PDB file of C-alpha atoms in Angstrom:
ATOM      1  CA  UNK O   1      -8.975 -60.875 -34.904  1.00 57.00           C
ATOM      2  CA  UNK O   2      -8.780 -64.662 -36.235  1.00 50.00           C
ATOM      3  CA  UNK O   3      -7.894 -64.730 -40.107  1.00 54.00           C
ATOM      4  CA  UNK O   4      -5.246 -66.590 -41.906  1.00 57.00           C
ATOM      5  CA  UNK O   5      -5.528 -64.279 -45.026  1.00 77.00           C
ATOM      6  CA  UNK O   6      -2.481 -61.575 -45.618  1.00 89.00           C
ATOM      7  CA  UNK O   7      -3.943 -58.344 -43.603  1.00 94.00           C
ATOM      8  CA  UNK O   8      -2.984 -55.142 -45.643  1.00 96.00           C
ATOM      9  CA  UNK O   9      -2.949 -51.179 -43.710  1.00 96.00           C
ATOM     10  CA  UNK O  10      -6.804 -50.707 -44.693  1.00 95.00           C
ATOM     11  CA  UNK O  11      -7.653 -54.114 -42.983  1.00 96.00           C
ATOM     12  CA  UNK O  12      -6.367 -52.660 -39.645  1.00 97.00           C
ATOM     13  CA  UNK O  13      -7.931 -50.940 -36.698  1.00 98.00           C
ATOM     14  CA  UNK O  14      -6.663 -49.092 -33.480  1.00 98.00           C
ATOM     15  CA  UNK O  15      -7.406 -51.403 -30.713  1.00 98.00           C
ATOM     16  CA  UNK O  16      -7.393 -55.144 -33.076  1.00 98.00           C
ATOM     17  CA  UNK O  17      -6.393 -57.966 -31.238  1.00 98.00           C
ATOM     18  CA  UNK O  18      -4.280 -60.811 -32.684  1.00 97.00           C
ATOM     19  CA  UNK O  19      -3.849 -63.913 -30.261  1.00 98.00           C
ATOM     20  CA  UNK O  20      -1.428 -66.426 -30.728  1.00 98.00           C
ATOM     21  CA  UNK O  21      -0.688 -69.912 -30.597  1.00 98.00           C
ATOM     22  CA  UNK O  22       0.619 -71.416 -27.168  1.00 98.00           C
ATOM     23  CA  UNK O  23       4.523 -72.508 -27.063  1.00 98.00           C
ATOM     24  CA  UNK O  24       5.512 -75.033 -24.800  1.00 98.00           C
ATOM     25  CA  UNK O  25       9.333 -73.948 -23.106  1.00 98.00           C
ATOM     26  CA  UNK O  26      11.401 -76.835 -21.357  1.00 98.00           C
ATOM     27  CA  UNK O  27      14.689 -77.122 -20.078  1.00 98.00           C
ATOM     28  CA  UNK O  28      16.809 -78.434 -23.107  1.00 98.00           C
ATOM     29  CA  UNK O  29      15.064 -75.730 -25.232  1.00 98.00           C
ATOM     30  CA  UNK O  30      16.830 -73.287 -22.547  1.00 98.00           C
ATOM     31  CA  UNK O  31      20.099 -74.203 -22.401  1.00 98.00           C
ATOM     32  CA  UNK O  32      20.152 -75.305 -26.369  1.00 98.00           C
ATOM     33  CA  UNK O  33      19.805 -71.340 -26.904  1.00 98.00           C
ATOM     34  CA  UNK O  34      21.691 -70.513 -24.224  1.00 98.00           C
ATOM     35  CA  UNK O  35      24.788 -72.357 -24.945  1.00 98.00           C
ATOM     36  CA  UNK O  36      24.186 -70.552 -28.578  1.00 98.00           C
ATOM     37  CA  UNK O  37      23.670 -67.203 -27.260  1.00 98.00           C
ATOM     38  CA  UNK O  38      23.758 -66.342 -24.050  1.00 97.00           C
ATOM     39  CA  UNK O  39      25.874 -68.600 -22.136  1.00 97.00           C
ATOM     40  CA  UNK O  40      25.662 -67.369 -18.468  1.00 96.00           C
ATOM     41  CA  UNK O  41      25.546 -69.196 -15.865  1.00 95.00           C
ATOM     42  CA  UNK O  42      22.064 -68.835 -14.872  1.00 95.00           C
ATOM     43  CA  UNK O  43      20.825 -69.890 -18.317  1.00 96.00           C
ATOM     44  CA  UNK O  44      23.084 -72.848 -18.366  1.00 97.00           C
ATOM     45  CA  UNK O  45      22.611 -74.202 -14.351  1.00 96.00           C
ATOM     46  CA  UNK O  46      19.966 -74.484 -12.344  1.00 95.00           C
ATOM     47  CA  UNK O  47      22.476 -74.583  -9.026  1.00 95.00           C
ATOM     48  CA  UNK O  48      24.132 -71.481 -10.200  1.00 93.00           C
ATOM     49  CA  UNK O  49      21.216 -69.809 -11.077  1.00 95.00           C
ATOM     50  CA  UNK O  50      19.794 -70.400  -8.037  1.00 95.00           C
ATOM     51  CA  UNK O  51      22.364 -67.701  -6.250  1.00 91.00           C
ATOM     52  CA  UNK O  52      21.856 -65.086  -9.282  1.00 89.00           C
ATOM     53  CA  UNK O  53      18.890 -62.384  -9.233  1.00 87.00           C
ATOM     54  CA  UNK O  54      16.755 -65.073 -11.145  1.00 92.00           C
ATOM     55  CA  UNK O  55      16.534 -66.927  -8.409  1.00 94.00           C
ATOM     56  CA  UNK O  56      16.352 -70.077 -10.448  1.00 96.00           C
ATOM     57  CA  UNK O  57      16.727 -71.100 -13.996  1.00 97.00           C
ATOM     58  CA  UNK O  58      15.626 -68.802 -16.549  1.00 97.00           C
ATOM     59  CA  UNK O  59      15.814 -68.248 -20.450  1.00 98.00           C
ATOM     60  CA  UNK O  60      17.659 -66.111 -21.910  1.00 97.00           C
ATOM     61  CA  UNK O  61      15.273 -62.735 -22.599  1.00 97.00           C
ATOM     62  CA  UNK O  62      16.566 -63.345 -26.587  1.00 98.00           C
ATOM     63  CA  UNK O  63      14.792 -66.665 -26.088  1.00 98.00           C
ATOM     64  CA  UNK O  64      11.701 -64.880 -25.214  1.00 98.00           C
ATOM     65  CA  UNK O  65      11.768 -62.628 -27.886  1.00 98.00           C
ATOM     66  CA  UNK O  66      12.824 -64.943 -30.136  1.00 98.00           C
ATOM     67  CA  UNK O  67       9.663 -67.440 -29.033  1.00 98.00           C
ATOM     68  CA  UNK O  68       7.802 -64.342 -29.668  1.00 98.00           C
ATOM     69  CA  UNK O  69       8.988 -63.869 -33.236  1.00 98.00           C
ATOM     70  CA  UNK O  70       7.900 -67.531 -33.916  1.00 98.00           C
ATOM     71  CA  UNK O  71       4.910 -66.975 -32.222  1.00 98.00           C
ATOM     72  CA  UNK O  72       3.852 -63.404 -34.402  1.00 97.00           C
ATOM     73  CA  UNK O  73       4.846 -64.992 -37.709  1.00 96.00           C
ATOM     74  CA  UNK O  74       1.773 -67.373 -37.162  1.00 95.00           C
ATOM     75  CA  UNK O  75      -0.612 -64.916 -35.301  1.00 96.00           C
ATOM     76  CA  UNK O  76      -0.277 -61.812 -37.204  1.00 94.00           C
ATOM     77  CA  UNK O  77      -0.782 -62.381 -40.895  1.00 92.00           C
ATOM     78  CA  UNK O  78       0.585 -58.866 -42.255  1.00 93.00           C
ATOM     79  CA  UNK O  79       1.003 -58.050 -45.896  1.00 88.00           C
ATOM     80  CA  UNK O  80       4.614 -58.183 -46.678  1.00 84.00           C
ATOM     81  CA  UNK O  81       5.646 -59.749 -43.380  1.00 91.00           C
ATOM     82  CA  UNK O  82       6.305 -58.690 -40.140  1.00 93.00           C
ATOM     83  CA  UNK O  83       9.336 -56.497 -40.900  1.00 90.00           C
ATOM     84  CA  UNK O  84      10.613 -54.469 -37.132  1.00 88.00           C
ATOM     85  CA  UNK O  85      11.204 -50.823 -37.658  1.00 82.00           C
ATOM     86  CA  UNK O  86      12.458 -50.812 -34.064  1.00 90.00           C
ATOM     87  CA  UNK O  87      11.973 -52.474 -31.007  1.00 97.00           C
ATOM     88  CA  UNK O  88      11.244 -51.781 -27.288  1.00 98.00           C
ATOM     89  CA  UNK O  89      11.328 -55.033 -24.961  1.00 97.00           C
ATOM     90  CA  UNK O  90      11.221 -55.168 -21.482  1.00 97.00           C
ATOM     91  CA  UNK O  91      10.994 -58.596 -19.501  1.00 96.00           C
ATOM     92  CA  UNK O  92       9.346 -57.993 -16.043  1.00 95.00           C
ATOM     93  CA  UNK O  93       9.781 -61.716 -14.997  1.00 96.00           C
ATOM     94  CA  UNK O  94      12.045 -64.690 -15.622  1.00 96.00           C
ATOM     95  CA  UNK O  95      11.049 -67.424 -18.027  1.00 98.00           C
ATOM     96  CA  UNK O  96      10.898 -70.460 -16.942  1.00 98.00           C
ATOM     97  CA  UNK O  97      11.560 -73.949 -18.321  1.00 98.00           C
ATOM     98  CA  UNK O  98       7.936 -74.938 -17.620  1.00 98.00           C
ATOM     99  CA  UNK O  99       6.554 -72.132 -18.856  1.00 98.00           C
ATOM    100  CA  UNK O 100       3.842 -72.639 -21.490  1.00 98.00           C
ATOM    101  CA  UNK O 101       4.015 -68.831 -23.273  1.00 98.00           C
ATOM    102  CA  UNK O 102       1.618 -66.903 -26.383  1.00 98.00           C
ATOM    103  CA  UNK O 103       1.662 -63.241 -27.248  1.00 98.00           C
ATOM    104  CA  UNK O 104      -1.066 -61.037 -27.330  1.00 98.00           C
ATOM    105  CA  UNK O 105      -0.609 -57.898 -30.079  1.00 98.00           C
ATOM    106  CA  UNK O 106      -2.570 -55.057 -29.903  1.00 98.00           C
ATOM    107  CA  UNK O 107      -2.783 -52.326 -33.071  1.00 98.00           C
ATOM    108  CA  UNK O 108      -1.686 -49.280 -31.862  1.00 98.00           C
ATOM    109  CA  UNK O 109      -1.375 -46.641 -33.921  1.00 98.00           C
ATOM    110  CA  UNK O 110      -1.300 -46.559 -37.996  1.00 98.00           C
ATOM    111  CA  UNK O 111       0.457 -44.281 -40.199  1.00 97.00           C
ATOM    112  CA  UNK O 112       0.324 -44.189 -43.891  1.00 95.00           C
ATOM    113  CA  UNK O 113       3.616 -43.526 -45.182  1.00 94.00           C
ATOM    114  CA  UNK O 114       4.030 -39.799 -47.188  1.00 94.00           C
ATOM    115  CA  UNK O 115       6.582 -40.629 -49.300  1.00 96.00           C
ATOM    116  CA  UNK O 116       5.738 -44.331 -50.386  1.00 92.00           C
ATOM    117  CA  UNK O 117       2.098 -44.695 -51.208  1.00 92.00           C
ATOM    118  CA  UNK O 118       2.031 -48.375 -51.350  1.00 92.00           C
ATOM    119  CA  UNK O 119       3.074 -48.657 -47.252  1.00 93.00           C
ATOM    120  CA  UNK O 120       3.133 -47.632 -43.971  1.00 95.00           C
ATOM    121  CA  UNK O 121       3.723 -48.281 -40.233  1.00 95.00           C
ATOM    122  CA  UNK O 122       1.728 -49.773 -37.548  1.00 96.00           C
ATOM    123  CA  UNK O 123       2.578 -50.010 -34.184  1.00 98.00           C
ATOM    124  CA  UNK O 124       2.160 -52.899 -32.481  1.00 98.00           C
ATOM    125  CA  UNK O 125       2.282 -53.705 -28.631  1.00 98.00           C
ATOM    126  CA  UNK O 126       3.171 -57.206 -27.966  1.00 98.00           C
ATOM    127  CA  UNK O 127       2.432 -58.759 -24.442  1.00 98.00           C
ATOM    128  CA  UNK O 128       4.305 -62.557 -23.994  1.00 98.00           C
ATOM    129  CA  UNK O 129       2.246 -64.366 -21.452  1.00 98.00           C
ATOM    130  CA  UNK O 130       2.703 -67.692 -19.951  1.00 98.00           C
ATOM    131  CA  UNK O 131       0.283 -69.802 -18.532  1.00 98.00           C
ATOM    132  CA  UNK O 132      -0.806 -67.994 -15.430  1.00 98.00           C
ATOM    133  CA  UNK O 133      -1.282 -64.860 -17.585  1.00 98.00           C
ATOM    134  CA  UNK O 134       2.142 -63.377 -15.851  1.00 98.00           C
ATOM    135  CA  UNK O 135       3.715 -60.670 -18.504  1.00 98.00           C
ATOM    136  CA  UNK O 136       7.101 -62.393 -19.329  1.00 98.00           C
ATOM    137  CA  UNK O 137       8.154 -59.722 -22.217  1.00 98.00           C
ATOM    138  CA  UNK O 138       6.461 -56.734 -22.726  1.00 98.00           C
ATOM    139  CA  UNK O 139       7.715 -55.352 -26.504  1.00 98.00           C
ATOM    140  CA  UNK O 140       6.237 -51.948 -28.846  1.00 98.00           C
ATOM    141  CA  UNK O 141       7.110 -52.367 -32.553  1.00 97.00           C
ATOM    142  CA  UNK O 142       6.681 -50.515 -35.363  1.00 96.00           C
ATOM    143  CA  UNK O 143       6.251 -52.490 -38.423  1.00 94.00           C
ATOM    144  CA  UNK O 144       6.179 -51.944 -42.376  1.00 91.00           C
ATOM    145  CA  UNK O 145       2.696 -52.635 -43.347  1.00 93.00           C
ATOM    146  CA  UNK O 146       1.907 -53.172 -47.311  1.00 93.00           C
ATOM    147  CA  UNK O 147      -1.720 -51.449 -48.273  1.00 94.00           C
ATOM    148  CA  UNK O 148      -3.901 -53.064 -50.618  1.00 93.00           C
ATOM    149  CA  UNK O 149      -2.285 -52.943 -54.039  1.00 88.00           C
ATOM    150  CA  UNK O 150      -4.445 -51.151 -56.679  1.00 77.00           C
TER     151      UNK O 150
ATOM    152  CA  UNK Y   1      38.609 -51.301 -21.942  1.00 56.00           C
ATOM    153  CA  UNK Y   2      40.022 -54.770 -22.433  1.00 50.00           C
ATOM    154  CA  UNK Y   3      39.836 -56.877 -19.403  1.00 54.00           C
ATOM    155  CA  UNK Y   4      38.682 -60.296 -18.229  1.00 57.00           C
ATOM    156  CA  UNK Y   5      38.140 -59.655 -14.688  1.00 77.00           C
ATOM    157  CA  UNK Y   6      34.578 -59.231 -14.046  1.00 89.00           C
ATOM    158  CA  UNK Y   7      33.741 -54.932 -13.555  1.00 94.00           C
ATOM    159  CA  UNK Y   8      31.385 -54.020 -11.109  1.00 96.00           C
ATOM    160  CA  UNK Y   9      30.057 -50.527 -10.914  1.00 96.00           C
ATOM    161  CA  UNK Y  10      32.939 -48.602  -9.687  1.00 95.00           C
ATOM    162  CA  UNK Y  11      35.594 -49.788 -12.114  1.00 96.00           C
ATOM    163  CA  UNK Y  12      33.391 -48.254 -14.764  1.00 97.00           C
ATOM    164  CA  UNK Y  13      33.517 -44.690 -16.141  1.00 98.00           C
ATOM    165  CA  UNK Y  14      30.939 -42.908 -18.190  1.00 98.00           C
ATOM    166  CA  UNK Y  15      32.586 -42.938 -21.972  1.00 98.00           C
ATOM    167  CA  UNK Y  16      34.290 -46.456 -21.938  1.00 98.00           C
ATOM    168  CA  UNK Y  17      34.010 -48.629 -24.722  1.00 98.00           C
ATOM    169  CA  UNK Y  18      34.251 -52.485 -24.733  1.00 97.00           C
ATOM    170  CA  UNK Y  19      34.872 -53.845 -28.117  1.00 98.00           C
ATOM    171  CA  UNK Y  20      34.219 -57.758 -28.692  1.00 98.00           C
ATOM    172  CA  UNK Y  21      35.421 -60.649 -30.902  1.00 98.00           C
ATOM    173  CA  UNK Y  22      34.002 -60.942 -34.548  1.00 98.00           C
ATOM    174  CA  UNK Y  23      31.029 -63.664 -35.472  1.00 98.00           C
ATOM    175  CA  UNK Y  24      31.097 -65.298 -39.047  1.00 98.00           C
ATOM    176  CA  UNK Y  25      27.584 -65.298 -40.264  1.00 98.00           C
ATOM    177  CA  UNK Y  26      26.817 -67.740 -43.112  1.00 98.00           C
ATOM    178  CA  UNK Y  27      23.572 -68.721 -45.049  1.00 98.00           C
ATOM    179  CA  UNK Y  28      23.283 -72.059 -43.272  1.00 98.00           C
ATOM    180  CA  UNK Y  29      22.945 -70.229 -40.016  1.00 98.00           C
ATOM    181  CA  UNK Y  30      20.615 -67.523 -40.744  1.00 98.00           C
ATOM    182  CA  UNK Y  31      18.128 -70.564 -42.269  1.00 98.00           C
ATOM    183  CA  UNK Y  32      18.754 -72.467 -39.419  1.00 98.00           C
ATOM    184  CA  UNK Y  33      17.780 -69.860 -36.785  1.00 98.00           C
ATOM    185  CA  UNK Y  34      14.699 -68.582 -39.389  1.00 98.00           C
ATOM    186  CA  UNK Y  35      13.334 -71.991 -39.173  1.00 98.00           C
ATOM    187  CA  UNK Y  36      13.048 -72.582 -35.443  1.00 98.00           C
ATOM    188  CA  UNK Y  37      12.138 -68.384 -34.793  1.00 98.00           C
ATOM    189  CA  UNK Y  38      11.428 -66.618 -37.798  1.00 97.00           C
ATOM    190  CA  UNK Y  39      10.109 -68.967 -40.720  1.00 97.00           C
ATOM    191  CA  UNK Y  40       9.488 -65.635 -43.089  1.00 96.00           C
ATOM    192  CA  UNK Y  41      10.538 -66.191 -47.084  1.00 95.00           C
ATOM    193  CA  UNK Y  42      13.314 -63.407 -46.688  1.00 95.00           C
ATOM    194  CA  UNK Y  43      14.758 -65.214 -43.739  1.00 96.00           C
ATOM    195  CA  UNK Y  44      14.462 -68.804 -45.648  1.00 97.00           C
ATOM    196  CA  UNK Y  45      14.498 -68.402 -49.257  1.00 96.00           C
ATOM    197  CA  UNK Y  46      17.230 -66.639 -51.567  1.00 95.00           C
ATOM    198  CA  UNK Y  47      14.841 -66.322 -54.563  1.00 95.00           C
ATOM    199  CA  UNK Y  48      11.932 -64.631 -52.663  1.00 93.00           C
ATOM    200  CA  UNK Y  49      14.085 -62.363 -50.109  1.00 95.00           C
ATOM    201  CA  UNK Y  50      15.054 -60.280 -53.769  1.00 95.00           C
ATOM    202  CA  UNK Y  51      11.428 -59.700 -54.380  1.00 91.00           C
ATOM    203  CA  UNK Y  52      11.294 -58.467 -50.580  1.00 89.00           C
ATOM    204  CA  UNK Y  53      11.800 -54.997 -48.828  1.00 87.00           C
ATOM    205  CA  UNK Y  54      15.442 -56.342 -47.842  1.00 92.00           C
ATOM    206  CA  UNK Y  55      15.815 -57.364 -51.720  1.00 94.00           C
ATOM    207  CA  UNK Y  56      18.047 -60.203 -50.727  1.00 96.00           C
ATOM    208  CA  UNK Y  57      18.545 -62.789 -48.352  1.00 97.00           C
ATOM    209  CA  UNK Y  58      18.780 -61.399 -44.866  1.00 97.00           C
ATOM    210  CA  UNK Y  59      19.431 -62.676 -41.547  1.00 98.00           C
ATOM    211  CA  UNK Y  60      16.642 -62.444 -38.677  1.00 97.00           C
ATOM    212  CA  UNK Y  61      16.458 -58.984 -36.545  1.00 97.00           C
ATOM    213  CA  UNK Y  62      16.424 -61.284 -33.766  1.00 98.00           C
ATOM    214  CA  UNK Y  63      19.341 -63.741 -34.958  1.00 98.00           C
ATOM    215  CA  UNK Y  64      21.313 -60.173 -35.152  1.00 98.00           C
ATOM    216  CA  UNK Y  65      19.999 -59.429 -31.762  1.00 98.00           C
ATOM    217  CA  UNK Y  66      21.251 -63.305 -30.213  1.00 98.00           C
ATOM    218  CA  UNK Y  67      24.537 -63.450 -31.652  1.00 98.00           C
ATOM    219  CA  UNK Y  68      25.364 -59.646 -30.685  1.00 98.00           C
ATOM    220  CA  UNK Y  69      24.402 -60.769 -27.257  1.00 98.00           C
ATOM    221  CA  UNK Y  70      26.771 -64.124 -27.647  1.00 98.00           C
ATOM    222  CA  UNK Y  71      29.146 -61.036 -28.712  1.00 98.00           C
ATOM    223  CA  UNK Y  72      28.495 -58.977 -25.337  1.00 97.00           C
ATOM    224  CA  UNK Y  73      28.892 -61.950 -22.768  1.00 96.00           C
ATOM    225  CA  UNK Y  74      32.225 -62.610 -23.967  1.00 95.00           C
ATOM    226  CA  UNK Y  75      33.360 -58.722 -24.551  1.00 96.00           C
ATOM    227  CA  UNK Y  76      31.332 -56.446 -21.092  1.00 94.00           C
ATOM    228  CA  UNK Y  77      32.372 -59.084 -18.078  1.00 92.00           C
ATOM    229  CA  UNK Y  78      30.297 -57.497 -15.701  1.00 93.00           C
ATOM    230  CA  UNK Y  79      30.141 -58.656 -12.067  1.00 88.00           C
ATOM    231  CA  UNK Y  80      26.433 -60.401 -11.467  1.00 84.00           C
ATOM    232  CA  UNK Y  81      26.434 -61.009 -15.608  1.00 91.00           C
ATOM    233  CA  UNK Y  82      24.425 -59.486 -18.326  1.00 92.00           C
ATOM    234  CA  UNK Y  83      20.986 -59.398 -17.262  1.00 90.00           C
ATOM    235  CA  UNK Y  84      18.968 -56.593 -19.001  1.00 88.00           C
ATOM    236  CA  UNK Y  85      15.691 -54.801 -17.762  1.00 82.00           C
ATOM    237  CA  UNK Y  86      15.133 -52.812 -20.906  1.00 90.00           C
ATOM    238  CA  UNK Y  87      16.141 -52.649 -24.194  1.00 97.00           C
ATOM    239  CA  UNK Y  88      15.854 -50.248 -27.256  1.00 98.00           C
ATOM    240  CA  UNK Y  89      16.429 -52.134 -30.531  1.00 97.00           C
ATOM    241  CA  UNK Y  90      16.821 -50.647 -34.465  1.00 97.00           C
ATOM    242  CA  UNK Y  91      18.392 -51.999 -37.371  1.00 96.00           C
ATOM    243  CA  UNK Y  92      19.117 -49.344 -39.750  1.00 95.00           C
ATOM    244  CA  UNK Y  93      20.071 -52.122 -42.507  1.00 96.00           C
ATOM    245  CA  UNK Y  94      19.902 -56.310 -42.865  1.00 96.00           C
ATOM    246  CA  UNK Y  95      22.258 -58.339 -41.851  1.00 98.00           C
ATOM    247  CA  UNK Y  96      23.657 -60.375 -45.000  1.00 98.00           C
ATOM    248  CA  UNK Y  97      25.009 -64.176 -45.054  1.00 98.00           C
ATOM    249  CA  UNK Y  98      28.335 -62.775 -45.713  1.00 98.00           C
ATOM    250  CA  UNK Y  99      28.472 -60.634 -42.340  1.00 98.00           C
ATOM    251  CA  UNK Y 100      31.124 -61.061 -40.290  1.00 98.00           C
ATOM    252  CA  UNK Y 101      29.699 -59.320 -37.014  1.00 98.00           C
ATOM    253  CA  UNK Y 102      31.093 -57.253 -34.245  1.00 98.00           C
ATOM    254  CA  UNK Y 103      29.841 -55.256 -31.023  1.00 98.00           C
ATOM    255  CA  UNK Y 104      31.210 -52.264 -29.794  1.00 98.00           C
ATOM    256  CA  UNK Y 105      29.552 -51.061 -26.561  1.00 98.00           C
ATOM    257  CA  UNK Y 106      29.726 -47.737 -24.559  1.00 98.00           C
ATOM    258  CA  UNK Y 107      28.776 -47.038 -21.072  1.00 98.00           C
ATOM    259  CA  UNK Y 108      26.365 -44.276 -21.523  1.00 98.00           C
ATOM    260  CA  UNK Y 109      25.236 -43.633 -17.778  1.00 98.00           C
ATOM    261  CA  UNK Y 110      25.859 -45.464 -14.358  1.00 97.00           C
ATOM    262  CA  UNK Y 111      22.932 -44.878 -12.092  1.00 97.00           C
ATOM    263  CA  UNK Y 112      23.651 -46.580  -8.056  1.00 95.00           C
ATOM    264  CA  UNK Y 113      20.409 -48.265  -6.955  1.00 94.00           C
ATOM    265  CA  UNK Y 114      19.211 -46.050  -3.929  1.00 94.00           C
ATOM    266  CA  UNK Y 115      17.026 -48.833  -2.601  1.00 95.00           C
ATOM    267  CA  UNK Y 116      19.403 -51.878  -2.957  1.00 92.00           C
ATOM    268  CA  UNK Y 117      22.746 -51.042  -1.897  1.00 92.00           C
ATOM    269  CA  UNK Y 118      24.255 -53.735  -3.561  1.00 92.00           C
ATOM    270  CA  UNK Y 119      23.787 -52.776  -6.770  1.00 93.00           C
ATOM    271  CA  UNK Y 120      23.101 -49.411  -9.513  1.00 95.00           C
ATOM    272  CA  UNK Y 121      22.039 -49.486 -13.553  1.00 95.00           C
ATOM    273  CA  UNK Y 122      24.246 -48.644 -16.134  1.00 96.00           C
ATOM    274  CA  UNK Y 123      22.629 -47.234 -19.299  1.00 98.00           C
ATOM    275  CA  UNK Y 124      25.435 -49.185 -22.312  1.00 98.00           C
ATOM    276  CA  UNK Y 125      24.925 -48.260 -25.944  1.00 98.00           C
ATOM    277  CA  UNK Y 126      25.883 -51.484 -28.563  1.00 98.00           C
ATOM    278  CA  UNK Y 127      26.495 -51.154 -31.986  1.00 98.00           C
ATOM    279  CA  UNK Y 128      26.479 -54.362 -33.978  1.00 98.00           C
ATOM    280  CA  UNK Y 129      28.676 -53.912 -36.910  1.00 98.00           C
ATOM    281  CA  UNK Y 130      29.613 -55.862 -40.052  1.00 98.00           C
ATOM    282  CA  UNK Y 131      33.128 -55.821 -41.651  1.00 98.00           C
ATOM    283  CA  UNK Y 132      32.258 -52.793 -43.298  1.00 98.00           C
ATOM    284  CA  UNK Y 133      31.586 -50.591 -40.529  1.00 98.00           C
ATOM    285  CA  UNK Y 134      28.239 -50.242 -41.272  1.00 98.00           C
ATOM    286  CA  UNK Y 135      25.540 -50.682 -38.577  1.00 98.00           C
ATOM    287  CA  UNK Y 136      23.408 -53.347 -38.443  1.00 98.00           C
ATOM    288  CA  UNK Y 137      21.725 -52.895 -35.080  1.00 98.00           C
ATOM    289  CA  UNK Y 138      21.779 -50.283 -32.454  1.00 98.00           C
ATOM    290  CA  UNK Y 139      20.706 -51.098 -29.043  1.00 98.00           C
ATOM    291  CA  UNK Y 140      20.649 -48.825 -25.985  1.00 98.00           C
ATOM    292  CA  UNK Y 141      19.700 -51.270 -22.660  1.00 97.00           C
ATOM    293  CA  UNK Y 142      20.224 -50.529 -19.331  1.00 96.00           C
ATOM    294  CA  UNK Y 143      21.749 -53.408 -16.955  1.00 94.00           C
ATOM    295  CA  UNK Y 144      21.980 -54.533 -13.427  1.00 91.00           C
ATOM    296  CA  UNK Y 145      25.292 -54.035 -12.086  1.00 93.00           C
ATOM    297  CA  UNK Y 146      26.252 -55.225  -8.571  1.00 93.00           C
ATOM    298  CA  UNK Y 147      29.095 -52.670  -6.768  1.00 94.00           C
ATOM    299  CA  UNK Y 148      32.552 -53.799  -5.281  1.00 93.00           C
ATOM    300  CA  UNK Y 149      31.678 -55.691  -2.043  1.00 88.00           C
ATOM    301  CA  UNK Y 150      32.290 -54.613   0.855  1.00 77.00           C
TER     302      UNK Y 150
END
């Protein structure tokens, strides 16, 4: 789906794509976060992280996610905001500094809420590719959704 | 456990707990993270976070989910690093400006790789708490952990 308008639970089907914008990594970008939140060595140098199971540089996986979150907030429109329930990540490869990365999120299941009429909870599986289509982070969210007041 | 020296598989025991140094949130960075990650009015704007489901300013899931990583490097010293391959993520409440953050962390399992010798998974449970004691994220990941050489 391609809209800019706020998408509330009714707008929503199993199976709706969402495609984001592409973000371009480098290597200050890496060790800026790094040295913020993750400062291990192979985040922080390229020699060092040659020797680790990287096997070269590579961003911190809270980068990833976090590059994700940017990239969501401007691919997936949601009613209320995308609001995380809870979170399963997994990063099958490395990022790395030249890699050019956008998320694909897929609706996967939506469930009215019982006890609050005016929401519910969508889940939401979140594939961050970079540009050779490799899965970087793959993440399943469940989300607050807002339905269409009135 | 409190120790600097870096643990590898067998120095661990299912049961031990790692506690880490404290992290003083503030309002300047929870905007500054929101802006480059999370641009979302309740990450960015006092006035609109009340009218939000967090009614009040709150800090990024992810921002929680960086710094309680900054937390871990410096509190789990585990031989070969932190370097996670999955991660399970919740956060029962938001983190506020006035947080001042810890991690406590418990070794839940401690699987040895049967393949690679040099190495096994532990399973570590992290709570991320404010001053309070109340939880603001719970993660469960499991880690790569190299074993003693030799």
């Amino acid at each position: 789906m391609a809209t800019s308008h706020p998408v509330y639970l009714e707008d929503l089907a199993v199976g709706d794509i969402f495609r984001s914008a592409e973000h371009a990594l480098d290597t200050e970008q890496i060790f800026d976060f790094a040295r913020q939140f993750d400062p291990q060595p192979f985040h922080l140098d390229p020699q060092a992280a040659r020797d680790s199971l990287f096997k070269g540089l590579a961003a911190s996986g809270w980068h990833t996610a976090a590059i994700t979150m940017k990239l969501l907030v401007a691919s997936l429109p949601l009613s209320g905001g995308i609001i995380g329930a809870g979170v399963e990540l997994q990063w099958p490869r490395p990022t790395r500094a030249d890699d050019r990365l956008h998320v694909v999120s897929t609706i996967r299941q939506i469930v009215p809420s019982r006890s609050k009429p005016d929401r519910g909870i969508i889940t939401v599986e979140c594939h961050t590719l970079n540009q050779d289509g490799d899965i970087c982070q793959q993440m399943v969210t469940q989300i607050v959704i807002l339905r269409r007041p009135g």
